[in-house]
Tab-separated table of C-alpha atoms and ligand atoms in Angstrom:
chain	number	residue	atom	x	y	z
C	18	MET	CA	-36.015	-9.663	-21.238
C	19	SER	CA	-38.507	-12.373	-22.354
C	20	ASP	CA	-41.647	-13.947	-20.859
C	21	ARG	CA	-40.079	-17.421	-20.895
C	22	LYS	CA	-40.011	-19.264	-17.582
C	23	ALA	CA	-38.292	-22.208	-15.863
C	24	THR	CA	-40.367	-24.220	-13.407
C	25	LEU	CA	-38.602	-25.538	-10.310
C	26	HIS	CA	-40.222	-28.484	-8.598
C	27	VAL	CA	-39.117	-28.918	-4.957
C	28	GLU	CA	-40.554	-31.787	-2.936
C	29	GLY	CA	-43.252	-30.537	-0.561
C	30	MET	CA	-43.452	-27.127	-2.255
C	31	ASP	CA	-45.632	-25.619	-4.960
C	32	PRO	CA	-43.865	-25.358	-8.342
C	33	ILE	CA	-41.732	-22.214	-8.501
C	34	GLU	CA	-41.775	-20.294	-11.775
C	35	LEU	CA	-38.470	-18.540	-12.503
C	36	PRO	CA	-38.129	-15.959	-15.311
C	37	ILE	CA	-35.615	-16.671	-18.094
C	38	TYR	CA	-33.828	-13.751	-19.720
C	39	SER	CA	-31.905	-13.731	-23.027
C	40	GLY	CA	-28.945	-11.445	-23.686
C	41	SER	CA	-27.961	-10.022	-27.090
C	42	THR	CA	-25.813	-13.178	-27.424
C	43	GLY	CA	-24.574	-15.991	-25.203
C	44	PRO	CA	-26.357	-18.266	-22.688
C	45	ASP	CA	-29.785	-17.379	-21.299
C	46	VAL	CA	-30.048	-16.760	-17.541
C	47	ILE	CA	-32.580	-17.948	-14.980
C	48	ASP	CA	-33.569	-15.259	-12.474
C	49	VAL	CA	-33.422	-16.992	-9.066
C	50	ARG	CA	-33.798	-13.890	-6.891
C	51	GLN	CA	-37.183	-14.957	-5.494
C	52	LEU	CA	-35.760	-18.239	-4.063
C	53	VAL	CA	-34.670	-16.611	-0.782
C	54	SER	CA	-38.335	-15.789	-0.084
C	55	LYS	CA	-39.052	-19.526	-0.463
C	56	GLY	CA	-36.298	-20.374	2.034
C	57	LEU	CA	-33.922	-21.620	-0.677
C	58	PHE	CA	-30.455	-20.544	-1.924
C	59	THR	CA	-28.707	-21.582	-5.138
C	60	TYR	CA	-25.343	-23.306	-4.609
C	61	ASP	CA	-22.496	-22.523	-7.031
C	62	PRO	CA	-18.989	-22.456	-5.440
C	63	GLY	CA	-16.596	-20.638	-7.803
C	64	PHE	CA	-19.624	-19.123	-9.592
C	65	VAL	CA	-19.166	-21.543	-12.527
C	66	SER	CA	-22.847	-21.271	-13.567
C	67	THR	CA	-23.650	-17.858	-12.125
C	68	ALA	CA	-24.222	-14.568	-13.958
C	69	SER	CA	-23.458	-11.994	-11.257
C	70	CYS	CA	-24.655	-8.986	-13.219
C	71	GLU	CA	-25.820	-7.627	-16.570
C	72	SER	CA	-23.057	-6.017	-18.635
C	73	LYS	CA	-22.491	-4.531	-22.103
C	74	ILE	CA	-18.706	-4.255	-21.949
C	75	THR	CA	-17.120	-7.592	-22.911
C	76	TYR	CA	-18.438	-10.843	-24.310
C	77	ILE	CA	-16.536	-14.163	-24.252
C	78	ASP	CA	-17.525	-17.326	-26.118
C	79	GLY	CA	-15.251	-19.934	-24.513
C	80	ASP	CA	-16.157	-22.778	-26.855
C	81	ASN	CA	-15.358	-20.791	-29.980
C	82	GLY	CA	-12.472	-18.713	-28.600
C	83	ILE	CA	-14.253	-15.378	-29.145
C	84	LEU	CA	-13.526	-12.174	-27.168
C	85	LEU	CA	-15.465	-8.992	-28.007
C	86	HIS	CA	-15.037	-5.544	-26.437
C	87	ARG	CA	-18.283	-3.578	-27.034
C	88	GLY	CA	-18.832	-5.917	-30.013
C	89	TYR	CA	-15.369	-5.536	-31.587
C	90	ALA	CA	-13.230	-8.728	-31.808
C	91	ILE	CA	-9.949	-8.561	-29.893
C	92	GLU	CA	-8.089	-9.595	-33.058
C	93	ASP	CA	-9.509	-6.557	-34.929
C	94	LEU	CA	-8.681	-4.190	-32.085
C	95	ALA	CA	-5.137	-5.607	-31.737
C	96	ALA	CA	-4.535	-5.158	-35.475
C	97	ASN	CA	-6.159	-1.732	-35.947
C	98	SER	CA	-6.536	0.104	-32.637
C	99	ASN	CA	-4.341	1.108	-29.708
C	100	TYR	CA	-4.634	0.939	-25.948
C	101	LEU	CA	-6.018	4.439	-25.296
C	102	GLU	CA	-8.618	4.119	-28.053
C	103	THR	CA	-9.598	0.739	-26.558
C	104	CYS	CA	-9.823	2.409	-23.121
C	105	TYR	CA	-12.261	4.979	-24.522
C	106	LEU	CA	-14.289	2.171	-26.140
C	107	LEU	CA	-14.469	0.158	-22.902
C	108	VAL	CA	-15.441	3.169	-20.765
C	109	HIS	CA	-17.862	4.920	-23.146
C	110	GLY	CA	-19.174	2.049	-25.304
C	111	GLU	CA	-18.264	3.409	-28.744
C	112	LEU	CA	-15.028	4.026	-30.650
C	113	PRO	CA	-14.101	7.715	-30.255
C	114	THR	CA	-14.177	10.297	-33.029
C	115	ALA	CA	-10.821	11.967	-33.701
C	116	GLU	CA	-11.851	14.888	-31.487
C	117	GLN	CA	-13.061	12.626	-28.680
C	118	LEU	CA	-9.806	10.634	-28.766
C	119	GLU	CA	-7.761	13.841	-28.730
C	120	GLU	CA	-9.653	15.123	-25.661
C	121	PHE	CA	-9.454	11.747	-23.912
C	122	THR	CA	-5.720	11.482	-24.602
C	123	ALA	CA	-5.198	15.019	-23.274
C	124	ASN	CA	-7.089	14.125	-20.074
C	125	ILE	CA	-4.851	11.102	-19.595
C	126	THR	CA	-1.661	13.040	-20.391
C	127	ASN	CA	-2.622	15.752	-17.888
C	128	ASN	CA	-2.969	13.215	-15.092
C	129	THR	CA	0.154	11.072	-15.452
C	130	MET	CA	2.048	12.625	-12.539
C	131	VAL	CA	1.463	11.522	-8.941
C	132	HIS	CA	1.600	13.707	-5.822
C	133	GLU	CA	5.229	14.257	-4.849
C	134	GLN	CA	4.446	13.118	-1.287
C	135	LEU	CA	3.474	9.694	-2.625
C	136	MET	CA	7.182	9.104	-3.235
C	137	HIS	CA	7.715	9.016	0.537
C	138	PHE	CA	5.201	6.138	0.653
C	139	PHE	CA	7.619	4.045	-1.396
C	140	ASN	CA	10.407	4.669	1.097
C	141	GLY	CA	8.511	2.664	3.688
C	142	PHE	CA	8.970	-0.527	1.655
C	143	ARG	CA	12.073	-2.718	1.537
C	144	ARG	CA	13.859	-2.430	-1.811
C	145	ASP	CA	13.161	-6.135	-2.438
C	146	ALA	CA	9.416	-5.840	-1.705
C	147	HIS	CA	7.319	-7.558	-4.399
C	148	PRO	CA	6.038	-4.748	-6.647
C	149	MET	CA	2.475	-6.110	-6.413
C	150	ALA	CA	2.629	-5.572	-2.640
C	151	ILE	CA	3.664	-1.968	-3.275
C	152	MET	CA	0.935	-1.474	-5.898
C	153	CYS	CA	-1.762	-2.732	-3.523
C	154	GLY	CA	-0.592	-0.064	-1.060
C	155	VAL	CA	0.080	2.951	-3.222
C	156	VAL	CA	-3.022	2.608	-5.439
C	157	GLY	CA	-5.271	2.394	-2.383
C	158	ALA	CA	-3.380	5.384	-0.949
C	159	LEU	CA	-4.291	7.529	-3.980
C	160	SER	CA	-7.683	8.137	-2.334
C	161	ALA	CA	-5.810	9.991	0.419
C	162	PHE	CA	-4.798	12.608	-2.138
C	163	TYR	CA	-8.166	13.081	-3.853
C	164	HIS	CA	-10.630	12.957	-0.944
C	165	ASP	CA	-12.328	16.102	-2.315
C	166	GLN	CA	-13.511	14.290	-5.475
C	167	LEU	CA	-14.716	10.891	-4.287
C	168	ASP	CA	-18.480	11.273	-4.486
C	169	ASN	CA	-19.423	8.130	-6.449
C	170	SER	CA	-22.850	9.583	-7.212
C	171	ASN	CA	-21.210	12.509	-9.033
C	172	PRO	CA	-20.529	11.548	-12.702
C	173	ASP	CA	-17.809	14.215	-12.947
C	174	HIS	CA	-16.006	12.734	-9.941
C	175	ARG	CA	-16.338	9.257	-11.480
C	176	GLU	CA	-14.917	10.434	-14.819
C	177	LYS	CA	-12.042	12.225	-13.046
C	178	ALA	CA	-11.196	9.027	-11.133
C	179	ILE	CA	-11.267	7.030	-14.388
C	180	HIS	CA	-8.805	9.442	-16.017
C	181	ARG	CA	-6.563	9.547	-12.940
C	182	LEU	CA	-6.367	5.758	-12.635
C	183	ILE	CA	-5.685	5.045	-16.328
C	184	ALA	CA	-3.088	7.840	-16.330
C	185	LYS	CA	-1.286	7.068	-13.085
C	186	MET	CA	-0.968	3.277	-13.191
C	187	PRO	CA	2.041	3.329	-15.596
C	188	THR	CA	3.738	5.993	-13.456
C	189	LEU	CA	3.254	3.984	-10.245
C	190	ALA	CA	4.240	0.708	-11.943
C	191	ALA	CA	7.492	2.203	-13.241
C	192	MET	CA	8.153	3.718	-9.798
C	193	CYS	CA	7.934	0.204	-8.312
C	194	TYR	CA	10.634	-0.975	-10.703
C	195	LYS	CA	12.908	2.044	-10.214
C	196	TYR	CA	12.566	1.737	-6.437
C	197	SER	CA	13.560	-1.946	-6.590
C	198	ILE	CA	16.813	-1.164	-8.460
C	199	GLY	CA	17.676	1.950	-6.466
C	200	GLN	CA	17.423	4.295	-9.435
C	201	PRO	CA	15.660	7.688	-9.316
C	202	PHE	CA	12.027	7.839	-10.382
C	203	ILE	CA	11.589	9.113	-13.944
C	204	TYR	CA	8.824	11.658	-14.526
C	205	PRO	CA	6.304	11.019	-17.311
C	206	ARG	CA	6.590	13.129	-20.449
C	207	ASP	CA	3.722	14.841	-22.299
C	208	ASP	CA	5.239	14.278	-25.742
C	209	LEU	CA	5.248	10.467	-25.601
C	210	ASN	CA	2.301	8.107	-26.231
C	211	TYR	CA	1.035	5.838	-23.471
C	212	ALA	CA	3.292	2.827	-24.091
C	213	GLU	CA	6.352	4.945	-24.970
C	214	ASN	CA	5.880	6.892	-21.735
C	215	PHE	CA	5.765	3.680	-19.716
C	216	LEU	CA	8.981	2.365	-21.278
C	217	HIS	CA	10.555	5.811	-20.756
C	218	MET	CA	9.677	5.757	-17.038
C	219	MET	CA	10.864	2.146	-16.740
C	220	PHE	CA	14.210	2.361	-18.531
C	221	GLY	CA	14.959	6.093	-18.810
C	222	LYS	CA	17.684	7.762	-16.731
C	223	PRO	CA	18.061	11.411	-15.695
C	224	THR	CA	21.528	11.306	-17.241
C	225	ALA	CA	20.470	10.587	-20.808
C	226	GLU	CA	17.697	10.997	-23.374
C	227	SER	CA	15.364	7.977	-23.697
C	228	ASN	CA	15.784	6.023	-26.900
C	229	ILE	CA	12.529	4.051	-27.229
C	230	ASP	CA	12.257	1.460	-29.982
C	231	PRO	CA	8.870	2.046	-31.694
C	232	VAL	CA	8.440	-1.683	-32.338
C	233	LEU	CA	8.860	-2.472	-28.640
C	234	ALA	CA	6.495	0.383	-27.771
C	235	ARG	CA	3.912	-1.040	-30.198
C	236	ALA	CA	4.379	-4.519	-28.667
C	237	MET	CA	3.925	-3.032	-25.182
C	238	ASP	CA	0.778	-1.215	-26.318
C	239	LYS	CA	-0.575	-4.455	-27.773
C	240	ILE	CA	0.118	-6.298	-24.502
C	241	PHE	CA	-1.830	-3.568	-22.675
C	242	MET	CA	-4.737	-4.004	-25.134
C	243	LEU	CA	-4.787	-7.796	-24.807
C	244	HIS	CA	-5.098	-7.516	-21.013
C	245	ALA	CA	-7.565	-4.603	-20.908
C	246	ASP	CA	-10.738	-6.444	-19.916
C	247	HIS	CA	-12.146	-9.919	-19.659
C	248	GLU	CA	-15.765	-10.020	-18.443
C	249	GLN	CA	-16.452	-11.074	-14.834
C	250	ASN	CA	-13.079	-12.665	-13.990
C	251	ALA	CA	-11.989	-12.981	-10.356
C	252	SER	CA	-10.384	-9.540	-10.044
C	253	THR	CA	-13.150	-7.715	-11.929
C	254	SER	CA	-15.771	-9.425	-9.758
C	255	THR	CA	-13.743	-8.297	-6.725
C	256	VAL	CA	-13.811	-4.692	-7.951
C	257	ARG	CA	-17.571	-4.871	-8.532
C	258	LEU	CA	-18.131	-6.334	-5.071
C	259	ALA	CA	-15.977	-3.653	-3.424
C	260	GLY	CA	-17.718	-0.961	-5.467
C	261	SER	CA	-21.152	-2.254	-4.469
C	262	SER	CA	-20.455	-1.176	-0.879
C	263	GLY	CA	-19.772	2.382	-2.048
C	264	ALA	CA	-15.996	2.161	-1.580
C	265	ASN	CA	-14.027	4.817	-3.452
C	266	PRO	CA	-12.633	3.871	-6.900
C	267	PHE	CA	-8.997	3.790	-5.745
C	268	ALA	CA	-9.817	1.350	-2.945
C	269	CYS	CA	-11.812	-0.759	-5.433
C	270	ILE	CA	-8.915	-0.921	-7.887
C	271	ALA	CA	-6.539	-1.815	-5.034
C	272	SER	CA	-8.848	-4.761	-4.247
C	273	GLY	CA	-8.682	-5.819	-7.883
C	274	ILE	CA	-4.873	-5.687	-7.797
C	275	ALA	CA	-4.864	-7.915	-4.728
C	276	ALA	CA	-7.161	-10.488	-6.376
C	277	LEU	CA	-5.169	-10.446	-9.631
C	278	TRP	CA	-1.927	-11.286	-7.790
C	279	GLY	CA	-2.798	-14.963	-7.288
C	280	PRO	CA	-0.940	-17.487	-9.533
C	281	ALA	CA	-4.267	-18.967	-10.652
C	282	HIS	CA	-5.171	-15.548	-12.101
C	283	GLY	CA	-2.911	-12.669	-13.124
C	284	GLY	CA	0.071	-14.037	-11.242
C	285	ALA	CA	0.253	-16.813	-13.858
C	286	ASN	CA	2.423	-14.782	-16.271
C	287	GLU	CA	5.169	-14.573	-13.643
C	288	ALA	CA	4.594	-18.262	-12.797
C	289	VAL	CA	4.933	-19.239	-16.495
C	290	LEU	CA	8.430	-17.753	-16.685
C	291	ASP	CA	9.413	-19.392	-13.395
C	292	MET	CA	8.086	-22.708	-14.762
C	293	LEU	CA	9.910	-22.390	-18.111
C	294	GLU	CA	13.132	-21.540	-16.298
C	295	GLU	CA	12.608	-24.520	-13.954
C	296	ILE	CA	12.041	-26.821	-16.955
C	297	GLY	CA	15.312	-25.429	-18.289
C	298	ASP	CA	15.550	-27.649	-21.366
C	299	VAL	CA	13.117	-29.250	-23.839
C	300	SER	CA	14.390	-32.644	-22.687
C	301	ASN	CA	12.737	-32.045	-19.296
C	302	ILE	CA	9.288	-31.180	-20.661
C	303	ASP	CA	7.835	-34.699	-20.497
C	304	ALA	CA	8.604	-34.958	-16.763
C	305	PHE	CA	6.827	-31.643	-16.065
C	306	VAL	CA	3.826	-32.607	-18.197
C	307	ALA	CA	3.609	-35.844	-16.187
C	308	LYS	CA	3.663	-33.809	-12.933
C	309	ALA	CA	0.876	-31.575	-14.271
C	310	LYS	CA	-1.250	-34.653	-14.964
C	311	ASP	CA	-0.537	-36.300	-11.596
C	312	LYS	CA	-3.544	-35.793	-9.283
C	313	ASN	CA	-1.277	-36.202	-6.284
C	314	ASP	CA	1.022	-33.418	-7.452
C	315	PRO	CA	-0.221	-29.826	-6.932
C	316	PHE	CA	1.885	-28.681	-9.918
C	317	ARG	CA	-0.157	-27.304	-12.804
C	318	LEU	CA	1.028	-26.189	-16.219
C	319	MET	CA	1.102	-22.421	-15.784
C	320	GLY	CA	-0.381	-20.532	-18.723
C	321	PHE	CA	-2.677	-23.432	-19.616
C	322	GLY	CA	-6.383	-23.822	-18.996
C	323	HIS	CA	-9.139	-21.334	-18.397
C	324	ARG	CA	-12.499	-21.277	-16.626
C	325	VAL	CA	-14.241	-20.030	-19.761
C	326	TYR	CA	-12.056	-20.792	-22.796
C	327	LYS	CA	-12.396	-24.427	-23.835
C	328	ASN	CA	-10.612	-23.518	-27.056
C	329	PHE	CA	-7.619	-21.296	-27.846
C	330	ASP	CA	-7.658	-18.016	-25.877
C	331	PRO	CA	-7.752	-15.554	-28.819
C	332	ARG	CA	-5.401	-13.305	-26.881
C	333	ALA	CA	-2.813	-16.098	-26.721
C	334	THR	CA	-2.883	-16.367	-30.512
C	335	VAL	CA	-2.218	-12.640	-30.953
C	336	MET	CA	0.376	-12.737	-28.165
C	337	ARG	CA	2.208	-15.625	-29.875
C	338	GLU	CA	2.420	-13.635	-33.136
C	339	THR	CA	3.681	-10.590	-31.239
C	340	CYS	CA	6.199	-12.805	-29.483
C	341	ASP	CA	7.648	-13.991	-32.787
C	342	GLU	CA	7.812	-10.374	-34.094
C	343	VAL	CA	9.540	-8.960	-31.004
C	344	LEU	CA	12.046	-11.782	-30.584
C	345	GLU	CA	12.946	-11.647	-34.290
C	346	LEU	CA	13.426	-7.856	-34.035
C	347	LEU	CA	15.648	-8.353	-31.016
C	348	GLY	CA	17.524	-11.148	-32.752
C	349	VAL	CA	16.583	-13.672	-30.054
C	350	GLU	CA	14.151	-15.755	-32.078
C	351	ASN	CA	16.052	-18.762	-30.802
C	352	ASP	CA	15.422	-17.722	-27.200
C	353	PRO	CA	15.657	-21.021	-25.256
C	354	LEU	CA	12.582	-20.174	-23.177
C	355	LEU	CA	10.573	-19.573	-26.345
C	356	GLN	CA	11.760	-22.904	-27.730
C	357	ILE	CA	10.677	-24.620	-24.508
C	358	ALA	CA	7.308	-22.795	-24.590
C	359	LYS	CA	6.595	-23.754	-28.208
C	360	ARG	CA	7.588	-27.404	-27.614
C	361	LEU	CA	5.546	-27.498	-24.396
C	362	GLU	CA	2.516	-26.105	-26.238
C	363	GLN	CA	2.917	-28.710	-28.995
C	364	ILE	CA	3.246	-31.617	-26.524
C	365	ALA	CA	0.308	-30.471	-24.387
C	366	LEU	CA	-1.970	-29.942	-27.382
C	367	GLU	CA	-1.297	-33.517	-28.502
C	368	ASP	CA	-1.736	-35.044	-25.028
C	369	GLU	CA	-5.089	-36.738	-24.269
C	370	TYR	CA	-5.180	-35.330	-20.706
C	371	PHE	CA	-5.134	-31.740	-21.987
C	372	ILE	CA	-7.314	-32.479	-25.015
C	373	GLN	CA	-9.996	-34.197	-22.910
C	374	ARG	CA	-10.040	-31.289	-20.425
C	375	LYS	CA	-9.861	-28.687	-23.208
C	376	LEU	CA	-6.773	-27.084	-21.701
C	377	TYR	CA	-5.246	-24.609	-24.143
C	378	PRO	CA	-2.627	-21.870	-23.747
C	379	ASN	CA	-4.155	-18.732	-22.218
C	380	VAL	CA	-3.178	-15.065	-22.351
C	381	ASP	CA	-0.422	-15.590	-19.794
C	382	PHE	CA	1.451	-18.304	-21.662
C	383	TYR	CA	3.363	-16.090	-24.094
C	384	SER	CA	3.130	-12.631	-22.526
C	385	GLY	CA	5.972	-13.269	-20.100
C	386	ILE	CA	8.371	-14.219	-22.875
C	387	ILE	CA	7.743	-10.902	-24.645
C	388	LEU	CA	8.032	-8.919	-21.422
C	389	LYS	CA	11.313	-10.656	-20.576
C	390	ALA	CA	12.618	-9.938	-24.090
C	391	ILE	CA	11.714	-6.238	-23.647
C	392	GLY	CA	13.851	-6.293	-20.480
C	393	ILE	CA	11.106	-6.267	-17.862
C	394	PRO	CA	11.895	-8.349	-14.753
C	395	THR	CA	9.598	-11.291	-13.990
C	396	SER	CA	8.412	-9.723	-10.725
C	397	MET	CA	6.909	-6.839	-12.756
C	398	PHE	CA	4.809	-9.044	-15.069
C	399	THR	CA	1.656	-9.063	-12.945
C	400	VAL	CA	2.080	-5.332	-12.261
C	401	ILE	CA	1.836	-4.811	-16.025
C	402	PHE	CA	-1.250	-7.009	-16.133
C	403	ALA	CA	-2.765	-4.832	-13.347
C	404	LEU	CA	-1.769	-1.655	-15.206
C	405	ALA	CA	-3.528	-2.853	-18.362
C	406	ARG	CA	-6.583	-4.301	-16.590
C	407	THR	CA	-7.283	-1.091	-14.661
C	408	VAL	CA	-9.405	0.208	-17.544
C	409	GLY	CA	-11.490	-2.983	-17.483
C	410	TRP	CA	-11.923	-2.839	-13.722
C	411	ILE	CA	-12.898	0.829	-13.703
C	412	SER	CA	-15.242	0.386	-16.700
C	413	HIS	CA	-17.162	-2.303	-14.825
C	414	TRP	CA	-17.186	-0.143	-11.667
C	415	HIS	CA	-18.554	2.776	-13.742
C	416	GLU	CA	-21.149	0.564	-15.491
C	417	MET	CA	-22.348	-0.808	-12.159
C	418	LEU	CA	-22.691	2.677	-10.596
C	419	ASN	CA	-24.616	3.739	-13.698
C	420	SER	CA	-27.138	0.926	-13.158
C	421	SER	CA	-29.522	0.013	-10.341
C	422	TYR	CA	-27.339	-2.137	-8.100
C	423	ARG	CA	-27.400	-3.495	-4.554
C	424	ILE	CA	-24.538	-4.361	-2.239
C	425	GLY	CA	-23.157	-7.791	-3.175
C	426	ARG	CA	-23.793	-10.200	-0.327
C	427	PRO	CA	-23.743	-13.945	-1.221
C	428	ARG	CA	-25.144	-16.509	1.220
C	429	GLN	CA	-23.824	-20.033	2.044
C	430	LEU	CA	-24.579	-23.702	2.674
C	431	TYR	CA	-23.892	-23.891	6.433
C	432	THR	CA	-22.542	-27.278	7.550
C	433	GLY	CA	-21.157	-26.167	10.893
C	434	GLU	CA	-22.440	-26.911	14.413
C	435	PRO	CA	-26.126	-26.270	15.168
C	436	GLN	CA	-26.680	-23.940	18.145
C	437	ARG	CA	-25.291	-25.452	21.360
C	438	SER	CA	-24.995	-24.228	24.967
C	439	TYR	CA	-21.794	-22.947	26.521
C	440	PRO	CA	-20.608	-25.695	28.928
C	441	THR	CA	-21.320	-24.842	32.606
C	442	LYS	CA	-18.129	-24.902	34.746
S	502	SDX	C1	-6.256	-15.573	-16.195
S	502	SDX	O1	-11.164	-15.642	-15.666
S	502	SDX	C2	-10.445	-14.963	-16.513
S	502	SDX	O2	-10.922	-14.435	-17.487
S	502	SDX	C3	-8.967	-14.833	-16.168
S	502	SDX	C4	-8.079	-14.185	-17.207
S	502	SDX	C5	-8.384	-12.722	-17.367
S	502	SDX	O3	-8.050	-12.160	-18.419
S	502	SDX	O4	-8.889	-12.099	-16.377
S	502	SDX	O5	-8.233	-14.830	-18.465
S	502	SDX	C6	-6.608	-14.251	-16.793
S	502	SDX	O6	-6.349	-15.718	-15.001
S	502	SDX	C7	-5.878	-16.712	-17.104
S	502	SDX	C8	-5.602	-18.044	-16.325
S	502	SDX	C9	-4.178	-17.965	-15.765
S	502	SDX	N1	-3.945	-19.097	-14.841
S	502	SDX	C10	-3.118	-20.107	-15.174
S	502	SDX	O7	-2.577	-20.215	-16.279
S	502	SDX	C11	-2.865	-21.087	-14.034
S	502	SDX	C12	-2.999	-22.517	-14.557
S	502	SDX	N2	-4.405	-22.757	-14.888
S	502	SDX	C13	-5.225	-23.393	-13.856
S	502	SDX	O8	-4.924	-23.052	-12.558
S	502	SDX	C14	-6.706	-23.445	-14.234
S	502	SDX	O9	-6.785	-23.857	-15.534
S	502	SDX	C15	-7.564	-22.195	-14.060
S	502	SDX	C16	-7.469	-21.633	-12.698
S	502	SDX	C17	-7.165	-21.156	-15.058
S	502	SDX	C18	-9.020	-22.608	-14.329
S	502	SDX	O10	-9.422	-23.422	-13.276
S	502	SDX	P1	-10.896	-24.096	-13.263
S	502	SDX	O11	-11.775	-23.524	-14.296
S	502	SDX	O12	-11.369	-24.075	-11.841
S	502	SDX	O13	-10.609	-25.542	-13.770
S	502	SDX	P2	-10.401	-26.774	-12.820
S	502	SDX	O14	-9.406	-26.429	-11.768
S	502	SDX	O15	-11.766	-27.250	-12.400
S	502	SDX	O16	-9.709	-27.846	-13.799
S	502	SDX	C19	-10.488	-28.760	-14.559
S	502	SDX	C20	-9.573	-29.964	-14.767
S	502	SDX	C21	-9.008	-30.514	-13.454
S	502	SDX	O17	-8.705	-31.871	-13.668
S	502	SDX	P3	-9.827	-32.998	-13.189
S	502	SDX	O18	-10.064	-32.718	-11.712
S	502	SDX	O19	-11.046	-32.722	-14.060
S	502	SDX	O20	-9.148	-34.313	-13.454
S	502	SDX	O21	-8.425	-29.546	-15.537
S	502	SDX	C22	-7.253	-29.695	-14.740
S	502	SDX	C23	-7.692	-29.774	-13.302
S	502	SDX	O22	-6.756	-30.513	-12.504
S	502	SDX	N3	-6.421	-28.518	-15.000
S	502	SDX	C24	-5.100	-28.538	-15.171
S	502	SDX	C25	-4.739	-27.204	-15.451
S	502	SDX	N4	-5.826	-26.434	-15.423
S	502	SDX	C26	-6.879	-27.247	-15.145
S	502	SDX	N5	-4.195	-29.543	-15.119
S	502	SDX	C27	-2.893	-29.209	-15.348
S	502	SDX	N6	-2.460	-27.949	-15.628
S	502	SDX	C28	-3.368	-26.936	-15.687
S	502	SDX	N7	-2.956	-25.690	-15.958
């Protein structure tokens, strides 16, 4: 913190001195907490200029397309690390030693199964229920099975919840898919790594051994890494807000899943595929780009634009490379959707409307094409985003509970009716 100050001059009031704090990098912040005592609120719908908290987990530089997890660039982690090592880094703040990673991995492996009774929960849903609707329900319901270890003030309980959530999300996600196709649930295996286990539970059958392609497993692991955390995005802010009331970690993660579902946020990867399929052919791209630019048309180019990135989303760059690798391996490098996506990206990046607004492809633009190539149905795309982002959500929850925090309770600019009397009959 520094002794620098901002002075606010409000007509009819004495000047108000507001402290300015500097982080280790990124924009300085102005501490406005005293304003309420002066009868003033700040006004920032969508929190465009608001730092809601102090955090050490992830740093984003939107102008330069930089994403750091505990100081490590996402490109370095994607090239050299794996999802579970990245989980340890996000939760604990440092890369693990070999022993620490072995213990962490064992804790995750030992928690991959879910209570057998949870399977009955699935039976209450229609087979065609959207898997995100199921995930909102079953993840929140996990707290019904662990009510003896939900004391947020107990660090051991917090660590146990972190392990349980990272471990069980792939199991629950795969159960959503199996339930939707009427196939039996596949139990996790202790001899497979995190991504292999997920693909095993998704595509395995009780009638045959799983044959998991290591390249697809590596691509899946990389997709998990690229979605692991992203600062104070809408769903992470939702988790922090829920956690600030003292809600249990499973309920907090369920709130994050609900917030992620929207097409403006994590639901965009599913919306990108729907959009590419609706475009259908490169000859139709110009008409869709025109719709995206038309103020009177609610259509937006899914997978483009970002509140923070005003340059390439570094995750999209890595995702594009992974896309080329996977599709070439699968012999579908001429996938028509990929051709439409690449042509759409080229057209948009040359179009003044997108250039002027700094609208670039984001993490969701290419991920769906890889997931589709791996054989994952479009309706499961956001479930996979939620699976991967759980470590980010729970790391922020953990960081907040480890700091001095208050319940989040924003105020408002009220423009409704002043007090008025109930009309006498
Ligand atoms: C994620 O926050 C995170 O970190 C999220 C995320 C994460 O990892 O957690 O990165 C994941 O959510 C990525 C974003 C996925 N969403 C999409 O791809 C949906 C399409 N994108 C848009 O809905 C939009 O770009 C947002 C929601 C991502 C950002 O919205 P903002 O910051 O509120 O921007 P805006 O709506 O104020 O747009 C600014 C201008 C507007 O035009 P003008 O009014 O200035 O003329 O850009 C236009 C918008 O109309 N615009 C678009 C557009 N996105 C913005 N026009 C056409 N197509 C688009 N995609």
